[in-house]
Tab-separated table of C-alpha atoms and ligand atoms in Angstrom:
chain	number	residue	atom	x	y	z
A	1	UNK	CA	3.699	139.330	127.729
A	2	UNK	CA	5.071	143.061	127.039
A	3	UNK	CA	6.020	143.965	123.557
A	4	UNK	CA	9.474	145.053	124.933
A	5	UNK	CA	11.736	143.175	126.365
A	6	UNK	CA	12.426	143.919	130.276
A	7	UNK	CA	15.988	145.541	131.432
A	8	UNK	CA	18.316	143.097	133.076
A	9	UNK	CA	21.064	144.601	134.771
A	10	UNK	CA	24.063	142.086	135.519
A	11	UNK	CA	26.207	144.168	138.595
A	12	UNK	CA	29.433	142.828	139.324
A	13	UNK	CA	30.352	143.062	143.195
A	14	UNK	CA	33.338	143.138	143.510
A	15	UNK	CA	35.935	146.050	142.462
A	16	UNK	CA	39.137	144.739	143.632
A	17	UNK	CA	42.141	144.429	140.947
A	18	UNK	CA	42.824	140.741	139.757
A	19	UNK	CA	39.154	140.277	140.746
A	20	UNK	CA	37.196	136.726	139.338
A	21	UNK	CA	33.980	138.520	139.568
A	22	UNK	CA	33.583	139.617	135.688
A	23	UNK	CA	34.221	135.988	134.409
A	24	UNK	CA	31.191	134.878	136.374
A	25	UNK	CA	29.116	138.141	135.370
A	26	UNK	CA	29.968	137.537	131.736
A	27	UNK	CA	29.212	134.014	131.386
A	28	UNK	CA	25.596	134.738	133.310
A	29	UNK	CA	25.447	137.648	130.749
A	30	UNK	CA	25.624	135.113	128.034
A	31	UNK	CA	23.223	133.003	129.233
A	32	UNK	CA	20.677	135.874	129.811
A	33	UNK	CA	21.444	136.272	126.142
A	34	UNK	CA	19.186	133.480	124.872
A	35	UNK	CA	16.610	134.735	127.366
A	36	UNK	CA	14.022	136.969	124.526
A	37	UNK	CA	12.515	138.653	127.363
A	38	UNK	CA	15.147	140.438	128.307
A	39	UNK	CA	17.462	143.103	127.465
A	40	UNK	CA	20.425	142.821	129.387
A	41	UNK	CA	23.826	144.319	129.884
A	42	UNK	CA	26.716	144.242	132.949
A	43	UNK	CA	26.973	147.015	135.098
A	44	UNK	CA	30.685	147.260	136.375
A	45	UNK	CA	30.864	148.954	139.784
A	46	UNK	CA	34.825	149.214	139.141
A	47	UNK	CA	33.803	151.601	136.176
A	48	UNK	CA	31.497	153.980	138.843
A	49	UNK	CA	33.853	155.102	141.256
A	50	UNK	CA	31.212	156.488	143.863
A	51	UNK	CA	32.502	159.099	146.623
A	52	UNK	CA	33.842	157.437	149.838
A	53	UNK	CA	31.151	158.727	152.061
A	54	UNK	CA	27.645	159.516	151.296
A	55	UNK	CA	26.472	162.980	150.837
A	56	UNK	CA	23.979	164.779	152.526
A	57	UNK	CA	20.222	164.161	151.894
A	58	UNK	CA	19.513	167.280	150.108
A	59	UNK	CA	22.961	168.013	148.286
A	60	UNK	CA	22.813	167.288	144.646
A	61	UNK	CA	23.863	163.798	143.574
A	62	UNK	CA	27.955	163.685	142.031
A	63	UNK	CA	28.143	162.703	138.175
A	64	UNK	CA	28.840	159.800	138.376
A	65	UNK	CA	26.077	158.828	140.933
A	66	UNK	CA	24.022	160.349	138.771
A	67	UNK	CA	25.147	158.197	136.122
A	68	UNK	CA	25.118	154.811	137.920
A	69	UNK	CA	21.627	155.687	139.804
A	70	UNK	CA	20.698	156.518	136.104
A	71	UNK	CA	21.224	153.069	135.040
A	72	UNK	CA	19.768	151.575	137.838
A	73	UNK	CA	16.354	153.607	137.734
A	74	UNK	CA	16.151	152.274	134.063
A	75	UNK	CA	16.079	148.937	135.011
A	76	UNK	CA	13.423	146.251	135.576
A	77	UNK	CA	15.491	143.257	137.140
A	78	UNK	CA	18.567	143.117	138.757
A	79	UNK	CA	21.361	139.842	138.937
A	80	UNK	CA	23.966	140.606	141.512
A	81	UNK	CA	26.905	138.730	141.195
A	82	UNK	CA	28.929	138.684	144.462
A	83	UNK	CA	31.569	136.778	146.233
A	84	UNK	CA	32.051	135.922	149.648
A	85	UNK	CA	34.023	138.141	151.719
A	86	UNK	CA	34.711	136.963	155.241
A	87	UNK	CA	30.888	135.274	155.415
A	88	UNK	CA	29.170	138.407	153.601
A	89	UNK	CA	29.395	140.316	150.558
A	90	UNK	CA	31.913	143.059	149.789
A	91	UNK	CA	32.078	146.941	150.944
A	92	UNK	CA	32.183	147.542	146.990
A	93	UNK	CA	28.633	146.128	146.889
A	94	UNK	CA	27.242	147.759	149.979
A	95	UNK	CA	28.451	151.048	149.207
A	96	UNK	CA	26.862	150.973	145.700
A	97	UNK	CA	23.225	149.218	147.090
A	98	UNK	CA	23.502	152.104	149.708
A	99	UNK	CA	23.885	155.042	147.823
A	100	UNK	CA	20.433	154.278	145.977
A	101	UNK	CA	17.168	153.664	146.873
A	102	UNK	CA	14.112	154.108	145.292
A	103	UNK	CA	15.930	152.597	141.745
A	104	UNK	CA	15.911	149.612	143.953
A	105	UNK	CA	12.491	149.175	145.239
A	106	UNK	CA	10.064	147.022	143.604
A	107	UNK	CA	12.453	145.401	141.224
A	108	UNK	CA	13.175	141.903	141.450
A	109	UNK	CA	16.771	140.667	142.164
A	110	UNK	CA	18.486	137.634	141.296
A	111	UNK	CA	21.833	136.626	143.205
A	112	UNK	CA	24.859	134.474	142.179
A	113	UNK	CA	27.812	133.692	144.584
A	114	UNK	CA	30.932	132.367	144.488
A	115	UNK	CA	33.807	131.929	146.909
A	116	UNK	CA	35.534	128.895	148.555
A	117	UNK	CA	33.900	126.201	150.021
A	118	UNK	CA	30.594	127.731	150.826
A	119	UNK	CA	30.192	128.966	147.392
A	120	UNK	CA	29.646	132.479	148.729
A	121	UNK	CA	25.988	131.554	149.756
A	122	UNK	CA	26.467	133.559	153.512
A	123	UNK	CA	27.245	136.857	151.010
A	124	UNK	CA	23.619	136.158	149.333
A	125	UNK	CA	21.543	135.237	152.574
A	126	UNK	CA	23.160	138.542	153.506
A	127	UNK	CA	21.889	140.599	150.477
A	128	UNK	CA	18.355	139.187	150.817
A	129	UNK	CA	18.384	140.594	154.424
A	130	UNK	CA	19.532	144.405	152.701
A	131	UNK	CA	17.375	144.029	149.524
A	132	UNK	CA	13.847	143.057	151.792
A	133	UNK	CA	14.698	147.068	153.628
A	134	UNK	CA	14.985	148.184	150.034
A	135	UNK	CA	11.760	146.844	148.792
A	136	UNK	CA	13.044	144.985	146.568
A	137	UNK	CA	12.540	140.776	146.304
A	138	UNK	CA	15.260	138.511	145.923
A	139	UNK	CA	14.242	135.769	143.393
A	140	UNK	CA	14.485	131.971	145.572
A	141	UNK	CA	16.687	130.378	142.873
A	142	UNK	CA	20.335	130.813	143.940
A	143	UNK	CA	23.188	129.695	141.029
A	144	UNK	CA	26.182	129.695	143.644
A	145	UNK	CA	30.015	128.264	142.562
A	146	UNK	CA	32.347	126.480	145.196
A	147	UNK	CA	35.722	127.011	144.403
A	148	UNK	CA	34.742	128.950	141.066
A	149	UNK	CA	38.019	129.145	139.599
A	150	UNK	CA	37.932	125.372	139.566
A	151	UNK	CA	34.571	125.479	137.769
A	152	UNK	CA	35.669	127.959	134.690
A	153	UNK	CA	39.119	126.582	133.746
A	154	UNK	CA	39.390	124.699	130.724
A	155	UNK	CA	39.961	120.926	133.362
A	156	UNK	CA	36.821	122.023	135.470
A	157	UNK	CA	34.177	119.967	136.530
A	158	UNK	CA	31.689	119.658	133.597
A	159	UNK	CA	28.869	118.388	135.679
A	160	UNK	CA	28.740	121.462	137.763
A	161	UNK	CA	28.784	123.978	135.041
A	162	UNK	CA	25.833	122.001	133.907
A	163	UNK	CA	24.422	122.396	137.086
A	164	UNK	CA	24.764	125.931	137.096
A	165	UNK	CA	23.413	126.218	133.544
A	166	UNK	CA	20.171	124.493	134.971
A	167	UNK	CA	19.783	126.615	137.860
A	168	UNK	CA	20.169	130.103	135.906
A	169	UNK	CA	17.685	128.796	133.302
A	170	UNK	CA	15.200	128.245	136.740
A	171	UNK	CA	16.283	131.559	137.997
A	172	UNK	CA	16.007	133.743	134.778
A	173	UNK	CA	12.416	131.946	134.015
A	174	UNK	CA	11.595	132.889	137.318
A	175	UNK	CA	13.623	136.618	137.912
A	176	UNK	CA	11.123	137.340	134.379
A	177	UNK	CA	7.735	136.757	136.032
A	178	UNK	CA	8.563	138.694	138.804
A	179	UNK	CA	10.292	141.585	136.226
A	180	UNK	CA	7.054	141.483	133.668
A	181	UNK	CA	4.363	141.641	136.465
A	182	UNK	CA	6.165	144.380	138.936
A	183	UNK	CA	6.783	146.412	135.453
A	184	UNK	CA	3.512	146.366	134.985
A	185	UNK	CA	2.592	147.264	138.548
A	186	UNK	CA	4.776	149.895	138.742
A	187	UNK	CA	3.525	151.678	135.731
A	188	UNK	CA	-0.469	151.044	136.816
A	189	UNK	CA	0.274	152.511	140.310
A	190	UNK	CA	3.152	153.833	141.218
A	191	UNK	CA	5.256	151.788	143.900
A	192	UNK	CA	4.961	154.085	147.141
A	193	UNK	CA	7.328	153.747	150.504
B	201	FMN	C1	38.933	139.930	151.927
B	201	FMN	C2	38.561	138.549	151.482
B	201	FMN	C3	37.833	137.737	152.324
B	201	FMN	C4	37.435	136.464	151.897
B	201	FMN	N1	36.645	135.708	152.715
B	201	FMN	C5	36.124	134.558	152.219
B	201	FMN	C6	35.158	133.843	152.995
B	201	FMN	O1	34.765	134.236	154.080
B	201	FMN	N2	34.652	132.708	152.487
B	201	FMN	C7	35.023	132.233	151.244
B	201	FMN	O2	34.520	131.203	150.805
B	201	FMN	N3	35.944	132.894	150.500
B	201	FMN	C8	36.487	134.033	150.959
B	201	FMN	N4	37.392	134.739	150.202
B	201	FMN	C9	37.764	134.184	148.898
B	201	FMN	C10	36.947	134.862	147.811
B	201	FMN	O3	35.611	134.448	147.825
B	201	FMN	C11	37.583	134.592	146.445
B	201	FMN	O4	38.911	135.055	146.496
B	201	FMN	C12	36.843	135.305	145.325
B	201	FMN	O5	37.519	135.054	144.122
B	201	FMN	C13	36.810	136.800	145.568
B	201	FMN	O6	36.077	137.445	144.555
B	201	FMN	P1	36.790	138.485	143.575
B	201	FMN	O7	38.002	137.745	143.005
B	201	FMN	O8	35.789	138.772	142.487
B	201	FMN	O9	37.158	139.674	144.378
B	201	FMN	C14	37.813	135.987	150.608
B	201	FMN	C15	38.584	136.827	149.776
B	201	FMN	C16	38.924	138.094	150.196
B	201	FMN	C17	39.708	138.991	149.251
């Protein structure tokens, strides 16, 4: 085990006003909280307001691409939090995953959904499919929430937040071996494309 604890970035998806997205981010912050091994924080893609279209190859990056590739290249595991948005994941999201690339690759990525009845799981089979061109693995454990609203309000179903608690203990334990040993890896040898 590293001396330091890894970097855990929490990104919330979606951007829209009125959006449910933070309340699931936050909660999966605090139960990365009791997690030693990492270090984590939420990363707000409302608060990085990226330029509509992407910018040449060799033109230097905006500020505040700068700053949100900046927090990205420092850390060592990802946990996207996304809902579904007819059967995917949002623009927000894709615009953010696409402006970046090598702070991507060979970092491991945990996913959480929610949406209606699917629980947003067509968004995350969709971001496995982007993150595998980006070189970077999506950890197998999915923590997804049908009808999420339902699950968060003070009269929701107990048994499924307990659920959820169980599979983001089975995600984070697993998100960490994946973060520790491609840390390692990437200091030893450099991850090439
Ligand atoms: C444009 C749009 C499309 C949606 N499509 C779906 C869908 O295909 N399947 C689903 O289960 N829910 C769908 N929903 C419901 C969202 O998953 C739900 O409103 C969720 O709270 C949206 O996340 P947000 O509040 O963080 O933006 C859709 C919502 C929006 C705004």
């Amino acid at each position: 085990m590293n001396d330091a604890p890894l970097r855990l970035s929490i990104i919330i998806g979606s951007v829209r006003e009125g959006r449910f997205g933070p309340k699931v981010a936050h909660w999966y912050h605090d139960q990365a909280k009791a997690f030693a091994a990492f270090d984590s924080e939420v990363i707000d893609l409302a608060d990085y307001p990226l330029p509509t279209a992407l910018a040449p190859f060799d033109r230097p990056r905006d500020e505040v691409v700068v700053k949100l590739g900046t927090k990205l290249a420092e850390s060592d595991a990802f946990c996207v939090v996304t809902p579904e948005y007819n059967h995917s994941f949002p623009a927000s999201l894709k615009h953010a995953i696409d402006h970046f690339r090598g702070e991507w690759a060979a970092k491991p990525i945990a996913l959480v959904s929610y949406g209606g009845m699917a629980g947003g799981l067509r968004a995350a089979e969709h971001l496995r499919l982007v993150f595998a061109e980006l070189h970077a693995p999506t950890i197998r454990e999915m923590v997804s929430f049908h009808n999420a609203w339902s699950s968060f309000d003070a009269h929701g179903n107990s048994g499924e937040m307990d659920r959820a608690v169980s599979a983001v203990t089975t995600q984070l334990r697993q998100l960490e071996w994946w973060a520790r040993h491609l840390h390692k890896a990437r200091i030893a040898d450099p991850y090439a494309f």
